[in-house]
Short mmCIF file of C-alpha atoms in Angstrom, two decimals:
data_model
loop_
_atom_site.label_atom_id
_atom_site.label_comp_id
_atom_site.label_asym_id
_atom_site.label_seq_id
_atom_site.Cartn_x
_atom_site.Cartn_y
_atom_site.Cartn_z
CA MET A 202 -282.91 25.63 -140.25
CA THR A 203 -280.58 23.68 -137.77
CA ALA A 204 -281.38 20.81 -135.45
CA SER A 205 -279.91 19.20 -132.36
CA SER A 206 -281.12 15.73 -133.15
CA LEU A 207 -281.66 13.39 -136.07
CA ASN A 208 -284.50 14.32 -138.31
CA SER A 209 -286.83 11.77 -139.92
CA ARG A 210 -284.71 11.36 -142.99
CA GLU A 211 -281.55 10.80 -141.00
CA LYS A 212 -283.29 8.27 -138.72
CA ARG A 213 -284.63 6.34 -141.72
CA ALA A 214 -281.18 6.42 -143.44
CA ALA A 215 -279.44 5.22 -140.34
CA VAL A 216 -281.73 2.37 -139.60
CA SER A 217 -282.02 1.11 -143.18
CA LEU A 218 -278.33 1.34 -144.11
CA ALA A 219 -277.34 -0.05 -140.73
CA SER A 220 -279.63 -3.05 -141.39
CA VAL A 221 -277.92 -3.67 -144.81
CA PHE A 222 -274.52 -3.44 -143.16
CA ALA A 223 -275.55 -5.79 -140.34
CA PHE A 224 -277.14 -8.44 -142.53
CA ARG A 225 -274.07 -8.56 -144.81
CA MET A 226 -271.64 -8.75 -141.85
CA LEU A 227 -273.67 -11.34 -139.94
CA GLY A 228 -272.54 -14.24 -142.24
CA LEU A 229 -268.95 -13.18 -141.94
CA PHE A 230 -269.01 -13.01 -138.14
CA MET A 231 -270.98 -16.32 -137.80
CA LEU A 232 -268.08 -18.10 -139.54
CA MET A 233 -265.39 -16.89 -137.12
CA PRO A 234 -266.03 -19.15 -134.17
CA VAL A 235 -267.04 -22.32 -136.17
CA LEU A 236 -264.94 -22.57 -139.36
CA ALA A 237 -261.96 -24.21 -137.67
CA ILE A 238 -264.31 -26.77 -136.09
CA TYR A 239 -266.88 -27.71 -138.69
CA GLY A 240 -264.60 -27.05 -141.64
CA GLN A 241 -262.86 -30.35 -140.81
CA GLU A 242 -265.62 -32.05 -142.68
CA LEU A 243 -264.42 -30.52 -145.99
CA SER A 244 -261.65 -32.01 -148.10
CA GLY A 245 -258.39 -30.13 -148.16
CA PHE A 246 -258.87 -28.96 -144.60
CA SER A 247 -255.80 -27.48 -142.82
CA PRO A 248 -255.02 -24.61 -140.47
CA LEU A 249 -253.37 -22.77 -143.42
CA TRP A 250 -256.54 -23.07 -145.62
CA ILE A 251 -258.68 -21.95 -142.69
CA GLY A 252 -256.61 -18.74 -142.56
CA ILE A 253 -256.81 -18.36 -146.42
CA ALA A 254 -260.56 -18.89 -146.46
CA ILE A 255 -261.15 -16.29 -143.72
CA GLY A 256 -258.65 -13.90 -145.34
CA ALA A 257 -259.86 -14.26 -148.86
CA TYR A 258 -262.94 -12.23 -148.08
CA GLY A 259 -260.95 -9.38 -146.47
CA LEU A 260 -258.38 -9.36 -149.24
CA THR A 261 -260.85 -9.00 -152.13
CA GLN A 262 -262.85 -6.50 -150.10
CA ALA A 263 -259.70 -4.43 -149.59
CA VAL A 264 -258.71 -4.47 -153.25
CA LEU A 265 -262.13 -3.45 -154.53
CA GLN A 266 -263.34 -0.86 -151.96
CA ILE A 267 -261.61 2.04 -153.65
CA PRO A 268 -262.90 1.32 -157.18
CA MET A 269 -266.38 0.60 -155.87
CA GLY A 270 -266.35 3.77 -153.82
CA TRP A 271 -265.25 5.72 -156.87
CA LEU A 272 -267.94 4.04 -158.99
CA SER A 273 -270.54 5.04 -156.44
CA ASP A 274 -269.45 8.64 -156.87
CA LYS A 275 -269.88 8.32 -160.64
CA ILE A 276 -273.07 6.23 -161.14
CA GLY A 277 -274.84 6.50 -157.82
CA ARG A 278 -274.83 4.81 -154.49
CA LYS A 279 -277.85 2.54 -154.93
CA LYS A 280 -276.76 0.95 -158.12
CA VAL A 281 -273.37 -0.02 -156.63
CA ILE A 282 -274.77 -1.29 -153.43
CA ILE A 283 -277.49 -3.48 -155.17
CA GLY A 284 -274.92 -4.86 -157.56
CA GLY A 285 -272.49 -5.59 -154.70
CA LEU A 286 -275.13 -7.43 -152.61
CA SER A 287 -275.94 -9.57 -155.74
CA VAL A 288 -272.29 -10.58 -156.16
CA PHE A 289 -272.14 -11.33 -152.36
CA ALA A 290 -275.21 -13.54 -152.59
CA LEU A 291 -273.64 -15.47 -155.51
CA GLY A 292 -270.40 -16.04 -153.56
CA SER A 293 -272.49 -17.21 -150.57
CA VAL A 294 -274.25 -19.85 -152.80
CA ILE A 295 -270.95 -21.15 -154.21
CA ALA A 296 -269.52 -21.51 -150.72
CA ALA A 297 -272.72 -23.19 -149.55
CA THR A 298 -272.46 -25.82 -152.24
CA ALA A 299 -268.77 -26.41 -151.79
CA ASP A 300 -267.22 -29.73 -150.71
CA SER A 301 -263.69 -28.54 -150.27
CA MET A 302 -261.84 -25.80 -148.49
CA GLN A 303 -260.67 -24.59 -151.88
CA MET A 304 -264.13 -24.08 -153.14
CA VAL A 305 -265.23 -22.44 -149.91
CA THR A 306 -262.24 -20.06 -150.30
CA LEU A 307 -263.41 -19.24 -153.92
CA GLY A 308 -266.92 -18.48 -152.54
CA ARG A 309 -265.43 -16.32 -149.82
CA ALA A 310 -263.32 -14.41 -152.43
CA LEU A 311 -266.38 -13.76 -154.51
CA GLN A 312 -268.35 -12.63 -151.43
CA GLY A 313 -265.60 -10.10 -150.84
CA MET A 314 -265.96 -8.85 -154.51
CA GLY A 315 -269.35 -7.39 -153.45
CA ALA A 316 -267.42 -4.57 -151.82
CA ILE A 317 -270.08 -2.08 -150.74
CA ALA A 318 -268.92 -0.82 -147.37
CA SER A 319 -267.47 2.44 -148.87
CA SER A 320 -270.60 3.12 -150.83
CA LEU A 321 -272.82 2.49 -147.78
CA LEU A 322 -270.79 4.80 -145.62
CA ALA A 323 -270.69 7.47 -148.29
CA PHE A 324 -274.52 7.14 -148.72
CA ALA A 325 -274.92 7.63 -144.98
CA SER A 326 -272.83 10.85 -145.29
CA ASP A 327 -274.91 12.07 -148.25
CA LEU A 328 -278.16 11.60 -146.14
CA SER A 329 -276.95 13.19 -142.87
CA ARG A 330 -275.94 16.69 -141.73
CA ASP A 331 -272.37 17.29 -140.61
CA GLU A 332 -273.21 17.77 -136.92
CA GLN A 333 -275.49 14.66 -136.97
CA ARG A 334 -273.22 12.47 -138.97
CA PRO A 335 -271.36 10.92 -135.88
CA LYS A 336 -274.80 9.65 -134.60
CA VAL A 337 -275.65 8.08 -137.95
CA MET A 338 -272.25 6.39 -138.10
CA ALA A 339 -272.62 5.34 -134.52
CA VAL A 340 -275.94 3.57 -135.41
CA ILE A 341 -274.07 1.76 -138.28
CA GLY A 342 -271.15 0.96 -136.03
CA MET A 343 -273.49 -0.36 -133.32
CA SER A 344 -275.40 -2.44 -135.86
CA ILE A 345 -272.13 -4.14 -136.87
CA GLY A 346 -271.42 -4.81 -133.15
CA MET A 347 -274.91 -6.16 -132.69
CA SER A 348 -274.51 -8.49 -135.80
CA PHE A 349 -271.23 -9.58 -134.16
CA ALA A 350 -273.00 -10.42 -130.90
CA LEU A 351 -275.84 -12.14 -132.77
CA ALA A 352 -273.29 -14.12 -134.80
CA MET A 353 -271.60 -15.42 -131.67
CA LEU A 354 -274.99 -16.83 -130.63
CA LEU A 355 -276.26 -18.04 -134.05
CA GLY A 356 -273.04 -19.28 -135.58
CA PRO A 357 -272.60 -22.35 -133.38
CA MET A 358 -276.36 -23.10 -133.45
CA VAL A 359 -276.71 -22.94 -137.22
CA ALA A 360 -273.39 -24.88 -137.81
CA ALA A 361 -274.38 -27.64 -135.29
CA SER A 362 -277.71 -28.23 -137.25
CA TRP A 363 -276.80 -27.51 -140.88
CA GLY A 364 -273.00 -27.28 -140.96
CA ILE A 365 -271.01 -24.60 -142.68
CA ALA A 366 -273.33 -24.77 -145.73
CA GLY A 367 -276.24 -23.60 -143.48
CA ILE A 368 -274.34 -20.40 -142.62
CA PHE A 369 -273.65 -19.58 -146.23
CA TRP A 370 -277.31 -20.26 -147.26
CA LEU A 371 -278.46 -17.94 -144.43
CA THR A 372 -275.84 -15.32 -145.63
CA ALA A 373 -277.24 -15.49 -149.24
CA ALA A 374 -280.81 -15.02 -147.97
CA LEU A 375 -279.81 -12.02 -145.81
CA ALA A 376 -278.09 -10.41 -148.92
CA ILE A 377 -281.33 -10.65 -150.84
CA VAL A 378 -283.19 -9.01 -147.93
CA GLY A 379 -280.61 -6.26 -148.07
CA ILE A 380 -281.36 -5.63 -151.66
CA PHE A 381 -285.06 -5.06 -150.89
CA ILE A 382 -284.14 -2.69 -148.12
CA VAL A 383 -282.00 -0.59 -150.47
CA LEU A 384 -284.74 -0.55 -153.06
CA PHE A 385 -287.72 0.35 -150.83
CA LEU A 386 -286.56 1.66 -147.50
CA VAL A 387 -283.31 3.76 -148.04
CA PRO A 388 -284.19 7.37 -148.73
CA LYS A 389 -283.53 8.82 -152.22
CA ALA A 390 -281.16 11.79 -152.57
CA VAL A 391 -279.37 13.75 -155.20
CA ASN A 392 -275.92 14.86 -154.14
CA LYS A 393 -273.80 17.50 -155.90
CA ALA A 394 -270.43 19.13 -155.10
CA PRO A 395 -268.86 22.23 -156.44
CA LYS A 396 -267.45 22.12 -160.05
CA GLY A 397 -263.95 22.23 -158.68
CA ASP A 398 -264.52 18.95 -156.88
CA THR A 399 -265.31 16.68 -159.74
CA LEU A 400 -265.35 12.86 -159.78
CA ALA A 401 -262.21 11.45 -158.25
CA SER A 402 -259.51 10.55 -160.77
CA PHE A 403 -256.71 8.14 -159.95
CA THR A 404 -254.65 11.12 -159.18
CA ASP A 405 -257.27 12.32 -156.70
CA ILE A 406 -257.33 8.91 -155.05
CA LYS A 407 -253.54 9.08 -154.72
CA LYS A 408 -253.97 12.45 -152.98
CA LEU A 409 -256.61 10.93 -150.66
CA VAL A 410 -254.17 8.09 -149.79
CA LYS A 411 -251.32 10.55 -149.07
CA HIS A 412 -253.56 13.04 -147.10
CA PRO A 413 -251.84 13.02 -143.72
CA GLN A 414 -254.94 13.07 -141.52
CA LEU A 415 -256.97 10.68 -143.74
CA ALA A 416 -253.94 8.38 -143.89
CA ARG A 417 -253.89 8.21 -140.08
CA LEU A 418 -257.51 7.19 -140.05
CA ASP A 419 -257.06 4.66 -142.87
CA LEU A 420 -254.10 3.09 -141.11
CA GLY A 421 -255.96 3.25 -137.87
CA VAL A 422 -258.99 1.28 -139.03
CA MET A 423 -256.62 -1.26 -140.51
CA LEU A 424 -254.89 -1.72 -137.14
CA LEU A 425 -258.27 -1.80 -135.33
CA HIS A 426 -259.58 -4.67 -137.34
CA LEU A 427 -256.23 -6.38 -137.36
CA THR A 428 -256.52 -6.73 -133.58
CA LEU A 429 -260.07 -7.94 -133.78
CA THR A 430 -259.34 -10.90 -136.11
CA THR A 431 -255.96 -11.55 -134.35
CA ILE A 432 -257.49 -12.10 -130.87
CA PHE A 433 -260.27 -14.31 -132.14
CA VAL A 434 -257.69 -16.74 -133.28
CA ALA A 435 -256.89 -17.41 -129.55
CA LEU A 436 -259.84 -16.18 -127.61
CA PRO A 437 -262.23 -19.17 -128.08
CA GLY A 438 -259.45 -21.64 -127.17
CA GLN A 439 -258.59 -19.68 -124.08
CA LEU A 440 -262.24 -19.62 -122.92
CA ILE A 441 -262.34 -23.36 -123.37
CA ALA A 442 -259.10 -23.69 -121.39
CA LYS A 443 -260.71 -21.75 -118.50
CA GLY A 444 -263.55 -24.33 -118.40
CA LEU A 445 -266.22 -22.71 -120.65
CA VAL A 446 -267.37 -25.18 -123.36
CA ALA A 447 -267.71 -23.76 -126.94
CA GLU A 448 -271.48 -23.96 -126.86
CA ALA A 449 -271.58 -21.60 -123.86
CA HIS A 450 -269.33 -18.88 -125.21
CA TRP A 451 -272.28 -16.72 -126.06
CA GLN A 452 -272.88 -16.42 -122.30
CA VAL A 453 -269.76 -14.27 -122.25
CA TYR A 454 -269.99 -12.61 -125.64
CA ILE A 455 -273.58 -11.35 -125.42
CA PRO A 456 -273.39 -9.57 -122.01
CA VAL A 457 -269.99 -8.09 -122.86
CA LEU A 458 -271.16 -6.68 -126.17
CA ILE A 459 -274.38 -5.25 -124.76
CA LEU A 460 -272.54 -3.59 -121.89
CA ALA A 461 -269.94 -2.25 -124.33
CA PHE A 462 -272.69 -0.49 -126.34
CA LEU A 463 -274.20 1.04 -123.26
CA LEU A 464 -270.91 2.33 -121.93
CA MET A 465 -269.73 3.64 -125.33
CA ALA A 466 -272.71 5.90 -125.81
CA PRO A 467 -272.06 8.30 -123.04
CA VAL A 468 -268.36 8.47 -123.94
CA MET A 469 -269.25 9.65 -127.47
CA ILE A 470 -271.91 12.11 -126.32
CA ILE A 471 -269.54 13.70 -123.84
CA ALA A 472 -266.70 13.80 -126.30
CA ILE A 473 -268.85 15.60 -128.91
CA ARG A 474 -270.53 18.05 -126.55
CA LYS A 475 -267.26 18.95 -124.74
CA GLU A 476 -265.29 18.96 -128.05
CA LYS A 477 -262.88 16.40 -126.57
CA GLU A 478 -262.99 13.97 -129.53
CA LYS A 479 -259.29 13.72 -129.88
CA HIS A 480 -258.89 12.95 -126.15
CA ALA A 481 -261.55 10.25 -126.29
CA PHE A 482 -260.00 8.80 -129.43
CA LEU A 483 -256.47 8.55 -128.06
CA GLY A 484 -257.92 7.18 -124.72
CA SER A 485 -259.81 4.50 -126.52
CA ILE A 486 -256.66 3.30 -128.29
CA ALA A 487 -254.97 3.21 -124.93
CA VAL A 488 -257.74 1.18 -123.32
CA LEU A 489 -257.65 -1.25 -126.24
CA ALA A 490 -253.95 -1.82 -125.82
CA LEU A 491 -254.18 -2.19 -121.96
CA SER A 492 -256.97 -4.79 -122.32
CA MET A 493 -254.77 -6.92 -124.58
CA ILE A 494 -251.78 -6.44 -122.16
CA ALA A 495 -253.98 -7.85 -119.36
CA LEU A 496 -254.93 -10.90 -121.47
CA ALA A 497 -251.34 -11.48 -122.40
CA ALA A 498 -250.37 -11.36 -118.76
CA GLY A 499 -252.53 -14.43 -118.22
CA VAL A 500 -255.96 -13.70 -116.74
CA ASP A 501 -256.89 -16.69 -114.46
CA SER A 502 -260.75 -16.75 -114.84
CA VAL A 503 -263.49 -16.40 -117.38
CA ILE A 504 -264.79 -13.36 -115.50
CA GLY A 505 -261.34 -11.69 -115.76
CA MET A 506 -261.29 -12.40 -119.46
CA ALA A 507 -264.80 -11.05 -119.82
CA LEU A 508 -263.75 -7.77 -118.12
CA CYS A 509 -260.76 -7.42 -120.47
CA MET A 510 -263.08 -8.09 -123.45
CA LEU A 511 -265.53 -5.43 -122.14
CA ALA A 512 -262.81 -2.79 -122.03
CA TYR A 513 -261.64 -3.78 -125.41
CA PHE A 514 -265.15 -3.60 -127.04
CA VAL A 515 -266.03 -0.27 -125.43
CA ALA A 516 -262.90 1.11 -127.08
CA PHE A 517 -263.49 -0.77 -130.30
CA ASN A 518 -267.11 0.47 -130.66
CA PHE A 519 -266.14 4.07 -130.02
CA LEU A 520 -263.33 3.96 -132.60
CA GLU A 521 -265.50 2.04 -135.14
CA ALA A 522 -268.19 4.67 -134.91
CA THR A 523 -265.96 7.73 -134.81
CA MET A 524 -263.46 7.15 -137.65
CA PRO A 525 -266.02 7.07 -140.55
CA ALA A 526 -267.51 10.39 -139.37
CA LEU A 527 -264.00 11.96 -139.27
CA VAL A 528 -263.18 10.64 -142.75
CA SER A 529 -266.46 12.12 -144.19
CA ARG A 530 -265.66 15.52 -142.61
CA LEU A 531 -262.06 15.51 -143.97
CA ALA A 532 -262.91 14.25 -147.44
CA PRO A 533 -263.36 16.72 -150.42
CA ALA A 534 -266.95 17.16 -151.48
CA ASN A 535 -268.22 14.56 -154.00
CA GLN A 536 -265.20 12.36 -153.19
CA LYS A 537 -266.64 10.88 -150.04
CA GLY A 538 -267.14 7.58 -151.80
CA SER A 539 -263.59 7.41 -152.92
CA ALA A 540 -262.29 8.44 -149.49
CA MET A 541 -264.52 5.83 -147.84
CA GLY A 542 -263.22 3.36 -150.38
CA VAL A 543 -259.59 3.90 -149.19
CA PHE A 544 -260.85 3.81 -145.57
CA SER A 545 -262.74 0.50 -146.02
CA SER A 546 -259.90 -1.05 -147.91
CA GLY A 547 -257.78 -0.45 -144.85
CA GLN A 548 -260.51 -2.03 -142.68
CA PHE A 549 -260.78 -5.21 -144.61
CA PHE A 550 -257.05 -5.50 -145.26
CA GLY A 551 -256.60 -5.27 -141.51
CA ALA A 552 -259.00 -8.26 -141.14
CA PHE A 553 -256.96 -10.19 -143.70
CA LEU A 554 -253.64 -9.33 -141.96
CA GLY A 555 -255.07 -10.12 -138.49
CA GLY A 556 -256.12 -13.65 -139.46
CA ILE A 557 -252.66 -14.31 -140.92
CA LEU A 558 -250.81 -12.73 -137.94
CA GLY A 559 -252.97 -14.49 -135.32
CA GLY A 560 -252.69 -17.83 -136.98
CA TYR A 561 -248.93 -17.56 -137.41
CA VAL A 562 -248.26 -16.41 -133.83
CA ALA A 563 -250.57 -18.97 -132.33
CA GLN A 564 -248.97 -21.78 -134.28
CA SER A 565 -245.51 -20.64 -133.54
CA THR A 566 -245.82 -19.70 -129.89
CA THR A 567 -248.56 -19.50 -127.31
CA PRO A 568 -252.14 -17.99 -127.05
CA GLN A 569 -250.83 -15.27 -124.75
CA ALA A 570 -248.33 -14.15 -127.40
CA VAL A 571 -251.34 -13.51 -129.75
CA PHE A 572 -252.80 -11.08 -127.22
CA ALA A 573 -249.30 -9.49 -126.76
CA ALA A 574 -249.06 -9.03 -130.54
CA ALA A 575 -252.42 -7.31 -130.50
CA ALA A 576 -251.30 -5.09 -127.64
CA LEU A 577 -248.16 -4.16 -129.53
CA VAL A 578 -250.31 -3.13 -132.53
CA GLY A 579 -252.40 -0.90 -130.19
CA VAL A 580 -249.26 0.82 -128.89
CA ILE A 581 -248.01 1.42 -132.32
CA TRP A 582 -251.29 2.85 -133.32
CA LEU A 583 -251.40 5.21 -130.33
CA ILE A 584 -247.96 6.60 -131.33
CA LEU A 585 -249.12 7.16 -134.96
CA ALA A 586 -252.46 8.79 -133.84
CA TRP A 587 -250.92 11.25 -131.45
CA GLN A 588 -250.56 13.98 -133.99
CA MET A 589 -254.09 13.58 -135.45
CA GLN A 590 -256.27 16.66 -135.96
CA VAL A 591 -260.01 16.73 -135.61
CA PRO A 592 -261.53 18.64 -138.53
CA PRO A 593 -263.81 21.66 -137.77
CA ARG A 594 -267.51 21.22 -138.21
CA SER A 595 -269.25 23.10 -141.05
CA LYS A 596 -272.68 24.53 -140.65
CA MET A 597 -275.75 22.80 -142.10
CA ILE A 598 -279.02 24.45 -143.10
CA SER A 599 -282.15 23.11 -144.88
CA LEU A 600 -284.56 24.77 -147.23
CA MET A 601 -288.07 23.85 -148.25
CA THR A 602 -288.34 23.21 -152.02
CA GLU A 603 -291.18 22.19 -154.37
CA LEU A 604 -290.10 19.44 -156.67
CA SER A 605 -291.98 16.93 -158.86
CA SER A 606 -289.11 14.95 -160.47
CA GLU A 607 -285.56 13.78 -160.16
CA GLN A 608 -284.60 15.96 -163.10
CA GLN A 609 -285.71 19.08 -161.19
CA ALA A 610 -283.75 17.89 -158.16
CA GLN A 611 -280.63 17.50 -160.27
CA ALA A 612 -281.01 20.96 -161.73
CA LEU A 613 -281.63 22.61 -158.35
CA ALA A 614 -278.77 20.77 -156.70
CA SER A 615 -276.45 22.11 -159.52
CA LYS A 616 -277.65 25.66 -159.07
CA LEU A 617 -277.37 25.62 -155.24
CA VAL A 618 -273.88 24.15 -155.22
CA ALA A 619 -272.75 26.94 -157.53
CA LEU A 620 -273.57 29.57 -154.93
CA PRO A 621 -270.76 31.17 -152.94
CA GLY A 622 -270.28 29.50 -149.63
CA VAL A 623 -272.10 26.29 -150.51
CA LEU A 624 -269.79 23.32 -149.93
CA GLU A 625 -272.27 20.67 -150.76
CA ALA A 626 -276.06 20.38 -151.67
CA THR A 627 -278.28 17.36 -151.21
CA VAL A 628 -281.83 17.59 -152.63
CA VAL A 629 -284.31 15.15 -151.31
CA CYS A 630 -287.30 14.85 -153.66
CA GLU A 631 -289.65 12.92 -151.32
CA GLU A 632 -289.24 15.57 -148.60
CA ASN A 633 -289.26 18.58 -150.91
CA ARG A 634 -286.21 19.77 -149.00
CA SER A 635 -282.66 20.81 -149.77
CA TYR A 636 -279.80 20.25 -147.29
CA LEU A 637 -276.77 22.59 -147.65
CA LYS A 638 -273.33 22.31 -146.16
CA ILE A 639 -272.04 25.88 -145.94
CA ASN A 640 -269.26 28.16 -144.99
CA ASP A 641 -271.36 30.74 -143.24
CA LYS A 642 -268.78 33.53 -143.75
CA GLU A 643 -269.40 33.41 -147.53
CA PHE A 644 -273.01 32.12 -147.67
CA ASP A 645 -275.89 34.35 -148.51
CA LEU A 646 -279.20 32.77 -147.30
CA ASP A 647 -281.46 35.21 -149.26
CA GLN A 648 -279.67 34.22 -152.48
CA ALA A 649 -280.12 30.57 -151.71
CA ARG A 650 -283.80 30.99 -150.90
CA LYS A 651 -284.19 32.81 -154.26
CA VAL A 652 -282.60 29.92 -156.14
CA ALA A 653 -284.78 27.52 -154.36
CA GLY A 654 -287.85 29.54 -155.37
CA LEU A 655 -288.74 30.69 -151.87
CA SER A 656 -288.59 34.40 -152.51
#
């Protein structure tokens, strides 16, 4: 059975996993517009330590995404995600009780050690069919964008009332909520890949890193998030320079981000239906670079800056939603967690580099030069992405099955994935259904139905 829209399992997976992602990112984003202001109350404050505190999270995330993704392939997604959220909450508590920038940095580094992005994205891949995966990833990407928009509104409000500590306490609470979501709302699934695609060894990971098309995406997400953190070093100050006080910045951020979501959706739908994903991908990178060039040229008004930001975030949202789906389509079966680990490492390392780059350029030259640096990054990315290839879509089918235990699901998944033409098998106990990713030239439906006990 095939479908042209998300089924109930995919909807539930998309919403629940997106919620976990959004709650975890909210605290990170809330800190961006306020740390340089309210952090002055902490001992050891300096612009350098601000950059280190922001970058520490991205650096530890980048280092641990690959091993955490690999671990999720080995012991299961949910165990890794719950463990990561627990570590994240502990880091938040340490940062909330800190009285110095050094202790805040330690807490931030510990937060980053709860590196679950790769496991979350791989779990989303497990629970979605190939042709519907871009929609699931889009929901997750949009949730991150929504958490960013909400953070721009809540960050200054929370910090004004309870200081930096209030933001970290809220982050800890949201991490605990995320644990309950994973335990009780995220669907259960057993995922199996063919015997030839065993758990990723370090040699396998090296191959993933060197894979030419995966490498383009890994580098691309690094450059994407590099531009995001780079521009936010200068953007708040430029809005203030144009006459918009810090407390009113949300009046720009919120409308811009909402419109960006609305404009991104039709771009994605048209690109998928018309099979123009590469054209839309390259076009989005070009729009991103052009928006930064316009800001670097010196926009004279808040409205002008808002329009540049709108163009940037339409492109950002499309790229943020598209790249994980492409990684999951390119990655070998049962190594999605490892592939997503490499991908997420690039994402967070980009955030780390962006903070350092933005701070250095802003301190050494002018705010406009920060935007120019981001534009240059976009141009470099466009050149590197020009030879990218969009992977073909495999066919997905589902079979009704009667199961009473996880052990039966494991056994059935192993049998199904051993059949000719079956690239991947996901057995969902609570639905009594098996989802197969197949090469329809080799796949025998009658044989699969017989294994599933349907004939």
